PDB file of C-alpha atoms and ligand atoms in Angstrom:
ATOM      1  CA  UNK A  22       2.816 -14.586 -17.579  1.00 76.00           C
ATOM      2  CA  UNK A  23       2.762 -10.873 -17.068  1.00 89.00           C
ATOM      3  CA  UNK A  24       5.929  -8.905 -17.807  1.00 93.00           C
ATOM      4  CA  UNK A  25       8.879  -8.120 -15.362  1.00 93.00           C
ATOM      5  CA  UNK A  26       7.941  -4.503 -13.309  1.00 95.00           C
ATOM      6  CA  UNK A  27      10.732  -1.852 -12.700  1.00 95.00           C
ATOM      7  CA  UNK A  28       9.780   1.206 -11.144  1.00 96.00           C
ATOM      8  CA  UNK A  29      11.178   4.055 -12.859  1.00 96.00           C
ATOM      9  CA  UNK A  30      11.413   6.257  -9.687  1.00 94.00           C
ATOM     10  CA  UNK A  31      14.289   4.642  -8.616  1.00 93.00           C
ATOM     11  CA  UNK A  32      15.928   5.049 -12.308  1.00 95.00           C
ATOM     12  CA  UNK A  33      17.175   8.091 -14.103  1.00 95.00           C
ATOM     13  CA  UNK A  34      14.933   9.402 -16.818  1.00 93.00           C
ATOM     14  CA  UNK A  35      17.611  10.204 -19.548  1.00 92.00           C
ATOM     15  CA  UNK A  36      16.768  13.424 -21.617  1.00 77.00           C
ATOM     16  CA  UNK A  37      13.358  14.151 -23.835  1.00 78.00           C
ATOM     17  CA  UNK A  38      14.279  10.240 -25.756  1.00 80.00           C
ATOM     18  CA  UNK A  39      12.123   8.315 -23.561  1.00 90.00           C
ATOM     19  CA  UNK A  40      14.973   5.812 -22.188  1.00 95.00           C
ATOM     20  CA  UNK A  41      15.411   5.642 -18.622  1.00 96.00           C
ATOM     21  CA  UNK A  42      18.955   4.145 -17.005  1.00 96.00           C
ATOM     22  CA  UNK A  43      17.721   1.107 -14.728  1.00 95.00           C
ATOM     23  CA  UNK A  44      19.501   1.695 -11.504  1.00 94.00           C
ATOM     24  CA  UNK A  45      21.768  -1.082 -10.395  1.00 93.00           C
ATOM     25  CA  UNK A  46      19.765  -3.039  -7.966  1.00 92.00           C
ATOM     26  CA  UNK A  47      16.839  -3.326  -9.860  1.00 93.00           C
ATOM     27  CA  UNK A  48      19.139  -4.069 -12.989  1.00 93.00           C
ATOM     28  CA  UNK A  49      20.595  -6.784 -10.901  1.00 91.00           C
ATOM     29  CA  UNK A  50      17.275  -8.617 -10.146  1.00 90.00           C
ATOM     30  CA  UNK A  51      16.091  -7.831 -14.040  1.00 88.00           C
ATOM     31  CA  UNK A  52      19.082  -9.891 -15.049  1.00 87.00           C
ATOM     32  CA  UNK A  53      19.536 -12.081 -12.594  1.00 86.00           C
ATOM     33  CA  UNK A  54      16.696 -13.297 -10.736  1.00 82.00           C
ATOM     34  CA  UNK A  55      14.073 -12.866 -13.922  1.00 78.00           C
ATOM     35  CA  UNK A  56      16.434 -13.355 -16.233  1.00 82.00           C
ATOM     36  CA  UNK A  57      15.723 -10.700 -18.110  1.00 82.00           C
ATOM     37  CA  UNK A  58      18.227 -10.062 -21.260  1.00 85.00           C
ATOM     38  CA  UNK A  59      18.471  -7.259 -23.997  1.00 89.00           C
ATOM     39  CA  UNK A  60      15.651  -6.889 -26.255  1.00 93.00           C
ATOM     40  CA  UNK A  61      13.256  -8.450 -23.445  1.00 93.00           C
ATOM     41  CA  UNK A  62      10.008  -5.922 -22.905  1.00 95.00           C
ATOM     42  CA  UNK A  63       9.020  -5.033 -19.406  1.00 96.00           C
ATOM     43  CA  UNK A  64       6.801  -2.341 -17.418  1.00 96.00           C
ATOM     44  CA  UNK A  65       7.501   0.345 -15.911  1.00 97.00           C
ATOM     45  CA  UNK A  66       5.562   2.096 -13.006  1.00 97.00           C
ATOM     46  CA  UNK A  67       5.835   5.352 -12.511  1.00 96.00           C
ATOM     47  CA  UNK A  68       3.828   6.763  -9.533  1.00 94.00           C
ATOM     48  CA  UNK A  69       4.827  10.571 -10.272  1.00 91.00           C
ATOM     49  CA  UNK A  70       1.601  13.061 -11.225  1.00 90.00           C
ATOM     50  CA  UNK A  71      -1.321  11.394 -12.440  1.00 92.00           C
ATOM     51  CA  UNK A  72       0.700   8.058 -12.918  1.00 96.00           C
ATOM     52  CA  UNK A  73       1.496   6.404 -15.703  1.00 96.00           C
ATOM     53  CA  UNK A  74       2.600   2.919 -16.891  1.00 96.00           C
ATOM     54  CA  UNK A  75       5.277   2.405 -19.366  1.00 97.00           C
ATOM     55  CA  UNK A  76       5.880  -0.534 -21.683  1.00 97.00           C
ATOM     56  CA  UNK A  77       9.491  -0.251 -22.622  1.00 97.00           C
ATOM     57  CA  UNK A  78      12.417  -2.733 -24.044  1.00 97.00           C
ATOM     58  CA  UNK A  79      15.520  -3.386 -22.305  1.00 95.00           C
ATOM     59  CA  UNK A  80      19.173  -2.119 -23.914  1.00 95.00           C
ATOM     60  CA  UNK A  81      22.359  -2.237 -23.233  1.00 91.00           C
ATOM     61  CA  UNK A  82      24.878   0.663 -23.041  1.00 89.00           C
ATOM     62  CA  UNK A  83      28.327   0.141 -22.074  1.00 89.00           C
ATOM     63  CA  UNK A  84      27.958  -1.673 -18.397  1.00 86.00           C
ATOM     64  CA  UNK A  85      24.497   0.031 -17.925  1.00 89.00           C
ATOM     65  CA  UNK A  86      20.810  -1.454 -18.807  1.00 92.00           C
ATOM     66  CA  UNK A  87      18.666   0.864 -19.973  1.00 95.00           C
ATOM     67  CA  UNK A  88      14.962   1.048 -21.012  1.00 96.00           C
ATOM     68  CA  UNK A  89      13.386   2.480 -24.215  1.00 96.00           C
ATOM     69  CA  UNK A  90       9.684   3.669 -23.879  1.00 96.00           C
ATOM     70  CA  UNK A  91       7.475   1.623 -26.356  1.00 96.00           C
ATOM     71  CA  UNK A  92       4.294   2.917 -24.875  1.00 96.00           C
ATOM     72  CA  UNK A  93       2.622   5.326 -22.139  1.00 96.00           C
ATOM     73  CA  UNK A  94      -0.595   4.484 -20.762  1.00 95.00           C
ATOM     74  CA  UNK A  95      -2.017   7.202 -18.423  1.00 96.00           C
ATOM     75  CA  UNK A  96      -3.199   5.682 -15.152  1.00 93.00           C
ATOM     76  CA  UNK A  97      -6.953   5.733 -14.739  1.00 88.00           C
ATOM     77  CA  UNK A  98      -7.850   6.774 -11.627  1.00 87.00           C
ATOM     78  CA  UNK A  99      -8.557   4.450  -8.838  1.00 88.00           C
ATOM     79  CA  UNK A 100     -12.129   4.690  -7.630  1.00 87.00           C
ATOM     80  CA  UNK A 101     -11.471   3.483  -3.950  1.00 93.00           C
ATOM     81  CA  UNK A 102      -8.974   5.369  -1.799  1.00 95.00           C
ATOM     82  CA  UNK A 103      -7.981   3.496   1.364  1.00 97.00           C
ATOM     83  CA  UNK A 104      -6.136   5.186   3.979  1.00 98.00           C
ATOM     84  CA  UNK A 105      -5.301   2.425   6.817  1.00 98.00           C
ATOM     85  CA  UNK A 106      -4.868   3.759  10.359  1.00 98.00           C
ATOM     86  CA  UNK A 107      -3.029   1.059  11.830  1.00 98.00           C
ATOM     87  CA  UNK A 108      -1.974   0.382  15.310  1.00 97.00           C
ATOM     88  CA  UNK A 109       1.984   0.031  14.956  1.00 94.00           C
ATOM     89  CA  UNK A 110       2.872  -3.609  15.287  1.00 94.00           C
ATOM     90  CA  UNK A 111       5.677  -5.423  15.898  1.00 92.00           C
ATOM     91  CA  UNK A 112       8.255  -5.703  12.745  1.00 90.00           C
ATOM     92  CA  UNK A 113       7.164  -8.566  10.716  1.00 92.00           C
ATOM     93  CA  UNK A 114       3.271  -8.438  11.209  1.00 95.00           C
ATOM     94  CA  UNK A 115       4.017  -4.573  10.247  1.00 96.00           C
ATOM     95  CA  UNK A 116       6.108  -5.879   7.801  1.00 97.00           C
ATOM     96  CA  UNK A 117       3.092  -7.871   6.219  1.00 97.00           C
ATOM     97  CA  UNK A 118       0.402  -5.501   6.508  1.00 98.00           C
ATOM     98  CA  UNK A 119       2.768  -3.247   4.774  1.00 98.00           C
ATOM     99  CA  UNK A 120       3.048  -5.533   1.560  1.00 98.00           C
ATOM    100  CA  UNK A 121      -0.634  -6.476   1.770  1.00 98.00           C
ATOM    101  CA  UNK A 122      -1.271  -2.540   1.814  1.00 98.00           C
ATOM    102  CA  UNK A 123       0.376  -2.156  -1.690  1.00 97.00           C
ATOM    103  CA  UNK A 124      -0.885  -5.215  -3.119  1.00 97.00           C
ATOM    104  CA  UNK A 125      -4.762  -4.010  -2.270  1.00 97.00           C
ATOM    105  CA  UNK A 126      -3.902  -0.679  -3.076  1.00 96.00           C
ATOM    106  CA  UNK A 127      -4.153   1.274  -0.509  1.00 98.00           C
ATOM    107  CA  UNK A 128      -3.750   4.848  -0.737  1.00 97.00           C
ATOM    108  CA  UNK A 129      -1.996   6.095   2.770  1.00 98.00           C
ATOM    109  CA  UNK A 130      -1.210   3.998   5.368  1.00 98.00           C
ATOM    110  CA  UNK A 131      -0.712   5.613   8.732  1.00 98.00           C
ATOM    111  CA  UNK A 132       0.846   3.947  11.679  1.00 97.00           C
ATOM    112  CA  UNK A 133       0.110   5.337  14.974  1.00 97.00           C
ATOM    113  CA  UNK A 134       1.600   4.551  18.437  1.00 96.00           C
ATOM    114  CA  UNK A 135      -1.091   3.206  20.629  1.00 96.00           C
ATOM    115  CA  UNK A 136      -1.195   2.519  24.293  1.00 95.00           C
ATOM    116  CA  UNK A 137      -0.992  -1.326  23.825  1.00 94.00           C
ATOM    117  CA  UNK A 138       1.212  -0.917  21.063  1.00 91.00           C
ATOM    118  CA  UNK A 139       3.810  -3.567  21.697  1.00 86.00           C
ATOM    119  CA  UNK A 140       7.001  -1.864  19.374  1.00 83.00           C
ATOM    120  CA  UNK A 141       8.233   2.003  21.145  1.00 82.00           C
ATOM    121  CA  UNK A 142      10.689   3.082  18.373  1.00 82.00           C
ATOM    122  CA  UNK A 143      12.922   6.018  18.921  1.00 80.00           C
ATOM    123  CA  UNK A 144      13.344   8.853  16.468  1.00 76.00           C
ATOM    124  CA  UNK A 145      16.257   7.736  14.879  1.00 82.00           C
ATOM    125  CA  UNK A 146      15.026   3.939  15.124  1.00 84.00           C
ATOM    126  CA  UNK A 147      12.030   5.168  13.238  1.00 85.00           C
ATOM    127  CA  UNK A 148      13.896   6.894  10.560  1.00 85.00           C
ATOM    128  CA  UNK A 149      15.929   3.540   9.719  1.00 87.00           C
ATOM    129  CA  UNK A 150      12.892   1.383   9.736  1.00 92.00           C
ATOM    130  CA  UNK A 151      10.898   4.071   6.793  1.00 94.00           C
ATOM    131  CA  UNK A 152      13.244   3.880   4.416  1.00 92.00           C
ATOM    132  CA  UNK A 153      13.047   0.027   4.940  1.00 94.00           C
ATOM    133  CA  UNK A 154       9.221   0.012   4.954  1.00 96.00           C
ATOM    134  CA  UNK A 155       8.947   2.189   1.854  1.00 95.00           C
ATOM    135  CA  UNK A 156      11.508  -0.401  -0.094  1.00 94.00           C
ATOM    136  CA  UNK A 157       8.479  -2.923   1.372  1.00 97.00           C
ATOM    137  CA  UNK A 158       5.497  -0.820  -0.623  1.00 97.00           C
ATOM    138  CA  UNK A 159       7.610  -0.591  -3.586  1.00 94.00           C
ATOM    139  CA  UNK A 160       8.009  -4.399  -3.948  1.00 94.00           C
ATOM    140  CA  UNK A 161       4.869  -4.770  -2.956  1.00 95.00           C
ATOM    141  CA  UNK A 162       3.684  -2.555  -6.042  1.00 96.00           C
ATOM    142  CA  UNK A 163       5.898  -4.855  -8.416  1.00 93.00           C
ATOM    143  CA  UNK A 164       3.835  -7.920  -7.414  1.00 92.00           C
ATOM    144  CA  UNK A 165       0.517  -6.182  -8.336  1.00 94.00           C
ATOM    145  CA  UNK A 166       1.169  -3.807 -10.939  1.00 94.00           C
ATOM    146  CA  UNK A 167      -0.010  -1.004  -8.853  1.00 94.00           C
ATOM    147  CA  UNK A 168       1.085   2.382 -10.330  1.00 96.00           C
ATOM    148  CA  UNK A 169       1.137   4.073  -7.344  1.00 95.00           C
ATOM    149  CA  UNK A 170       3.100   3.090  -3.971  1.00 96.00           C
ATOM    150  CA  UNK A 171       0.531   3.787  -0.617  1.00 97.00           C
ATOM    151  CA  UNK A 172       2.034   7.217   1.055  1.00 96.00           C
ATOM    152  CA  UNK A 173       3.976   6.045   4.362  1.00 97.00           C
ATOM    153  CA  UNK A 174       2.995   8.551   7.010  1.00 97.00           C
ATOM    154  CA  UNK A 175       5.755   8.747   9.955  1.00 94.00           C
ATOM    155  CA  UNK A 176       4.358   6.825  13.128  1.00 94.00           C
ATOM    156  CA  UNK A 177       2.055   9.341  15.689  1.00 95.00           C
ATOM    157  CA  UNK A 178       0.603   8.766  19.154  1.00 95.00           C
ATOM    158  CA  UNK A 179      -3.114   8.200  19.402  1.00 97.00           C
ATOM    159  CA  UNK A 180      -3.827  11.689  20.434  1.00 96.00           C
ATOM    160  CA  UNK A 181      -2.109  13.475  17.537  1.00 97.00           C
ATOM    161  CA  UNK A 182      -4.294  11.771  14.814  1.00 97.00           C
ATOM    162  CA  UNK A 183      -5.670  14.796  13.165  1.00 95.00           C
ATOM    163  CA  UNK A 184      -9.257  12.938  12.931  1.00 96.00           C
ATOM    164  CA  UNK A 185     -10.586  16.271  11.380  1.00 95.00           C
ATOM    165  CA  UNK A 186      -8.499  16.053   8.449  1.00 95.00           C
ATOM    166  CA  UNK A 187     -10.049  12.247   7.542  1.00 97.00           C
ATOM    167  CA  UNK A 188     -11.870  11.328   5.294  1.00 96.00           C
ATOM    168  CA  UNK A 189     -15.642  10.913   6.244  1.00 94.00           C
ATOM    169  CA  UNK A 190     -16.584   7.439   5.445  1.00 95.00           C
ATOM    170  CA  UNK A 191     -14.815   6.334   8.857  1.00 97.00           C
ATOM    171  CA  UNK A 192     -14.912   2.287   9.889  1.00 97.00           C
ATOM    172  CA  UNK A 193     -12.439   0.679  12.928  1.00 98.00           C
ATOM    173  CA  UNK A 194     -12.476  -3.066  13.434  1.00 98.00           C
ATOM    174  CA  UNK A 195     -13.579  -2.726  17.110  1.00 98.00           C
ATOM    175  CA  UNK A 196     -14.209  -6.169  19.077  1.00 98.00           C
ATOM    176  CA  UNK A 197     -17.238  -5.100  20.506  1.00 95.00           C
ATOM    177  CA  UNK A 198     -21.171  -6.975  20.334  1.00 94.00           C
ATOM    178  CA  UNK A 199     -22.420  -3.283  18.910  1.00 92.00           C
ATOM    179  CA  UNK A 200     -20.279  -3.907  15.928  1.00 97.00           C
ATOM    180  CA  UNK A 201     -21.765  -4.072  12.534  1.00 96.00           C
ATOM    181  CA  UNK A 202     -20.705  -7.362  10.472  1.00 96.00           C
ATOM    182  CA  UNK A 203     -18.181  -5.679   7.659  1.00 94.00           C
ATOM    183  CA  UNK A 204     -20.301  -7.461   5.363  1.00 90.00           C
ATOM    184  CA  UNK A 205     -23.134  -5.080   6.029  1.00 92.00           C
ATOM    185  CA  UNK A 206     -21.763  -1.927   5.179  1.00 88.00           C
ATOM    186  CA  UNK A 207     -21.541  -0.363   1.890  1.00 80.00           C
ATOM    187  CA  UNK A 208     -18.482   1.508   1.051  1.00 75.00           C
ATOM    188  CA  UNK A 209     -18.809   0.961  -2.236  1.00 71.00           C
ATOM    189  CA  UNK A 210     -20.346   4.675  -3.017  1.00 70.00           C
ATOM    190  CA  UNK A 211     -17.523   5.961  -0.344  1.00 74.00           C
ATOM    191  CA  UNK A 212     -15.096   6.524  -3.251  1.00 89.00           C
ATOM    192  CA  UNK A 213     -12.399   7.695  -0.303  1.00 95.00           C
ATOM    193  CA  UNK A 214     -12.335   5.713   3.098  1.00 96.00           C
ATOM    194  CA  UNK A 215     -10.578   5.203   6.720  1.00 98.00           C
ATOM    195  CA  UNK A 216     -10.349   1.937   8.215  1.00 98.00           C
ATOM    196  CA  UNK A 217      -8.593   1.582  11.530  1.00 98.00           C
ATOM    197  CA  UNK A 218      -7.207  -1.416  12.921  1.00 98.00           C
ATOM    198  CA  UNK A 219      -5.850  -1.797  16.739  1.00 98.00           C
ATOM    199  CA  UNK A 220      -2.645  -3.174  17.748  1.00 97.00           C
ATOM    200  CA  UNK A 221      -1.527  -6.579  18.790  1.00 94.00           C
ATOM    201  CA  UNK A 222      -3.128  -5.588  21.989  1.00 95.00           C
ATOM    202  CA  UNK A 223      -6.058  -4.175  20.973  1.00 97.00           C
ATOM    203  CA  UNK A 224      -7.807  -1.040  21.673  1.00 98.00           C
ATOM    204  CA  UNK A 225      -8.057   0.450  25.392  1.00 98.00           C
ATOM    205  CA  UNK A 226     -11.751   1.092  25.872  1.00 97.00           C
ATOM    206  CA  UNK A 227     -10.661   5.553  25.932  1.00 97.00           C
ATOM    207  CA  UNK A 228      -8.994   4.765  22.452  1.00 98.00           C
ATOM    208  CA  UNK A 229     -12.402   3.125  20.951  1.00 98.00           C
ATOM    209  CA  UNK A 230     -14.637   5.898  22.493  1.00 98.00           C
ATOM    210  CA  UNK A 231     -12.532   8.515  21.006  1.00 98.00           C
ATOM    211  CA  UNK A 232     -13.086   6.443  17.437  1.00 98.00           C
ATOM    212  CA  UNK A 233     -16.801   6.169  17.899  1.00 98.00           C
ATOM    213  CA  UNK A 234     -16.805  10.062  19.079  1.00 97.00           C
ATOM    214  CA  UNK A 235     -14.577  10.809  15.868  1.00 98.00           C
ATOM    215  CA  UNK A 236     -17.326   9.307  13.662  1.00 97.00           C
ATOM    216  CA  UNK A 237     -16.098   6.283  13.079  1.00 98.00           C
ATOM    217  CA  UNK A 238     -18.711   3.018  12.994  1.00 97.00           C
ATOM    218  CA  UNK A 239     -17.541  -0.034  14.476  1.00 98.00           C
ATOM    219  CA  UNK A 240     -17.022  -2.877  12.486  1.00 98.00           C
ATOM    220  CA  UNK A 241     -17.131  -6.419  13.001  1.00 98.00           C
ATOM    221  CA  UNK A 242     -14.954  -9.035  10.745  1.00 98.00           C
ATOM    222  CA  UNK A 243     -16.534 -11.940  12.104  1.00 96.00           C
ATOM    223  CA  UNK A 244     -16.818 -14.473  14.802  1.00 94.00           C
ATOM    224  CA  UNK A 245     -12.896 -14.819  15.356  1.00 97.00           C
ATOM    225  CA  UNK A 246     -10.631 -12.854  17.014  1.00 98.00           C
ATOM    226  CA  UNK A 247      -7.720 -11.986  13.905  1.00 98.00           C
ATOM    227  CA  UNK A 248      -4.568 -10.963  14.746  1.00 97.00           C
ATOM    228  CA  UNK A 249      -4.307  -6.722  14.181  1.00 98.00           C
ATOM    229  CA  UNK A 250      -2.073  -8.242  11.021  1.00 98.00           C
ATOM    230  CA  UNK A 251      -4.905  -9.875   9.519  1.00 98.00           C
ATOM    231  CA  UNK A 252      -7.452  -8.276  10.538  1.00 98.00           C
ATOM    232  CA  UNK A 253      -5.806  -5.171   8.294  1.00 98.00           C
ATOM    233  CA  UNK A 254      -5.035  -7.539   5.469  1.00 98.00           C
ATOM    234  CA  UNK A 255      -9.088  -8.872   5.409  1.00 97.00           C
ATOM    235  CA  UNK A 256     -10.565  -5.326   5.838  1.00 97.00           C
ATOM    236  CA  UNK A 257      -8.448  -3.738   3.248  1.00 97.00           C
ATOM    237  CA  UNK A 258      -9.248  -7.040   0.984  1.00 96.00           C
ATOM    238  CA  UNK A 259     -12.946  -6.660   1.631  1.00 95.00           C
ATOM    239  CA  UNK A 260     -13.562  -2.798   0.646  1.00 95.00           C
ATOM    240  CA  UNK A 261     -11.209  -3.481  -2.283  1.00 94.00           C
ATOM    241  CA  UNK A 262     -12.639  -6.447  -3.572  1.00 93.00           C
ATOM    242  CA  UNK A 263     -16.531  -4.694  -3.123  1.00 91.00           C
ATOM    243  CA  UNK A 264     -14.983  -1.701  -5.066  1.00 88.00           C
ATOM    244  CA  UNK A 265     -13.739  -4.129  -7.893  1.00 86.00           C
ATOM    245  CA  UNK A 266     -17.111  -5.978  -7.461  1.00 84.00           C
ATOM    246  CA  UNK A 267     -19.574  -2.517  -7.966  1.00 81.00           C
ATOM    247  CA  UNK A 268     -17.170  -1.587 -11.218  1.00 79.00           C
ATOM    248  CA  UNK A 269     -17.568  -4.620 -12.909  1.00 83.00           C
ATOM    249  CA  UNK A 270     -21.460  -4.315 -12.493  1.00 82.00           C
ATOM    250  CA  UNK A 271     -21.609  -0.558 -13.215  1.00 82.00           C
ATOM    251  CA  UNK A 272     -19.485  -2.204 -16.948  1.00 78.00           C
ATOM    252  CA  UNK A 273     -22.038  -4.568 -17.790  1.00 82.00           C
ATOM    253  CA  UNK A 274     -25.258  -2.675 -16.884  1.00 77.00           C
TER     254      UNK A 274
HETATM  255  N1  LIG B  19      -5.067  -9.481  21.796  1.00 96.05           N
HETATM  256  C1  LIG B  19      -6.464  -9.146  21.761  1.00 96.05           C
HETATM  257  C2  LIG B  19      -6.945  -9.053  20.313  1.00 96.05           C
HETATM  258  C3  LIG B  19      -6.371  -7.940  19.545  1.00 96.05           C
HETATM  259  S1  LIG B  19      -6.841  -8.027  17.909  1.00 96.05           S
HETATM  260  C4  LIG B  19      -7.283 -10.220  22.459  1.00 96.05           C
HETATM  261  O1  LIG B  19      -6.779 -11.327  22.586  1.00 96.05           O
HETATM  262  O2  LIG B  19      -8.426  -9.929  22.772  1.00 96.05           O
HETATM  263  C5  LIG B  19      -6.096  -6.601  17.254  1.00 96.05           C
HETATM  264  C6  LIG B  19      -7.030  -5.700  16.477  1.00 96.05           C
HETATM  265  O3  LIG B  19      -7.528  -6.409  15.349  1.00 96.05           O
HETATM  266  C7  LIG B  19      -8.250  -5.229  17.237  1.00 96.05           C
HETATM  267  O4  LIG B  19      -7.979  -4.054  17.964  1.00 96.05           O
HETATM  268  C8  LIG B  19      -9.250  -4.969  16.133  1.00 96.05           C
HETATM  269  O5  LIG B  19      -9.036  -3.708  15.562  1.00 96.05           O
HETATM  270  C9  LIG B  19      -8.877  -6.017  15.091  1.00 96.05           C
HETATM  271  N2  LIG B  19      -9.686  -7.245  15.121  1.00 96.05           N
HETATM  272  C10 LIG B  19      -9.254  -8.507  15.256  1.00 96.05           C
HETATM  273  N3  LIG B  19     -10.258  -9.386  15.133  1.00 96.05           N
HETATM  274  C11 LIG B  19     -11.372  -8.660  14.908  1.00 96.05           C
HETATM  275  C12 LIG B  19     -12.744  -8.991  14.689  1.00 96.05           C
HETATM  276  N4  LIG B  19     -13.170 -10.239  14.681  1.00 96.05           N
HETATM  277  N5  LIG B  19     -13.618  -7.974  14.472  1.00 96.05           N
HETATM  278  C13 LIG B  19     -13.211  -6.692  14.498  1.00 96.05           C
HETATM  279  N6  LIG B  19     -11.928  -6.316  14.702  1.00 96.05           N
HETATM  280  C14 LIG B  19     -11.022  -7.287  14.908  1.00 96.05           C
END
């Protein structure tokens, strides 16, 4: 059994001594739901700089928890950075891509506002929902351990994706007979990646000519038509797992 995760963003870092005051919700589920109790050791993730993980014991102060730093580990840094251009779907298949997103590891996820997309938030209906989603990545992060939360860029329409500023290694899940099986293409030297995945709807045929324009090859993830949802989820799993795959063989060799 792995040890209870806190991220120490949402905490207060208490002068130069290495404790940290767990903030009240997270204290809450410590005590409550993991039954955590004083003296118990648990992990902190902290996603600031160059990341770092902390192993740290739980005390008590007055009505406050707090957390005294045992250890620091310096994050190594991850060889595969994802950035997921997603459709915008509607709330809970976002929802789920969201939490599969910081389970994989993926670095940035960026939703965008396509012409089939079925959800047309408003400004301020937008602004509710981030704070919401970004809650989502950090649990998400507590399940898997992952230092780092993925970067939650604000939904944009189709035509403001600044492709230039991508990175080059470019794939979108396109459901199309010219698309290469996922299974053929090696990402694994990529190092930094875009995968884009259409909404509920899918593509319109001008949206997947301005991918294939923008350098991006088209991608097949098999026979079966996925929901967007899961058709994020298996991509993301795919280049993640290959990237896990090649560093385990570049270890023993
Ligand atoms: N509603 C549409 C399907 C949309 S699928 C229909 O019934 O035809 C939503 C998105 O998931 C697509 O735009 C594509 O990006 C991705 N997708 C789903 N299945 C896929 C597959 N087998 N290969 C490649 N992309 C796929």
């Amino acid at each position: 059994m792995s040890l209870p995760r806190i991220r120490l963003e949402l905490c207060s870092r208490l002068d130069g001594e290495g404790r940290w005051r767990l903030d009240e919700f997270q204290a809450r589920h410590l005590m409550k739901a993991l039954r955590c109790y004083e003296g118990a050791m648990v992990e902190g993730l902290l996603g600031e700089g160059k990341g770092e993980r902390i192993l740290a014991r739980v005390e008590r102060s007055g009505e406050f928890f707090l957390l005294r730093t045992v250890d620091v580990k310096a994050e190594e840094r991850d060889p595969l950075e994802i950035t997921l251009l997603i459709g915008l779907l509607k709330h809970s298949q976002f929802e789920s891509v969201l939490r599969a997103s910081a389970e994989l590891g993926v670095k940035s996820v960026r939703p965008v506002l396509c012409e089939r997309s079925v959800p047309r938030p408003g400004a301020r209906e937008t602004e509710g929902k981030m704070s919401r989603w970004r809650k989502i990545l950090d649990e998400g992060t507590k399940v898997s351990g992952s230092v780092f939360a993925p970067d939650l860029a604000d939904p944009v329409n189709f035509r403001d994706v600044g492709w230039d500023a991508l990175p080059s290694a470019r794939y979108a899940a396109l459901l199309s007979p010219a698309a290469v099986p996922l299974a053929n293409v090696d990402a694994r030297a990529a190092g930094e990646l875009v995968f884009a995945v259409g909404p509920e709807g899918d593509w319109t045929d001008s949206e997947s000519s301005v991918l294939l324009g923008s350098g991006f090859v088209p991608v097949s993830l098999g026979r079966r038509i996925l929901r967007a949802s899961t058709a994020a989820m298996a991509g993301c799993a795919w280049f993640r797992l290959s990237a896990e795959h090649e560093l385990q063989r570049c270890h023993n060799t």
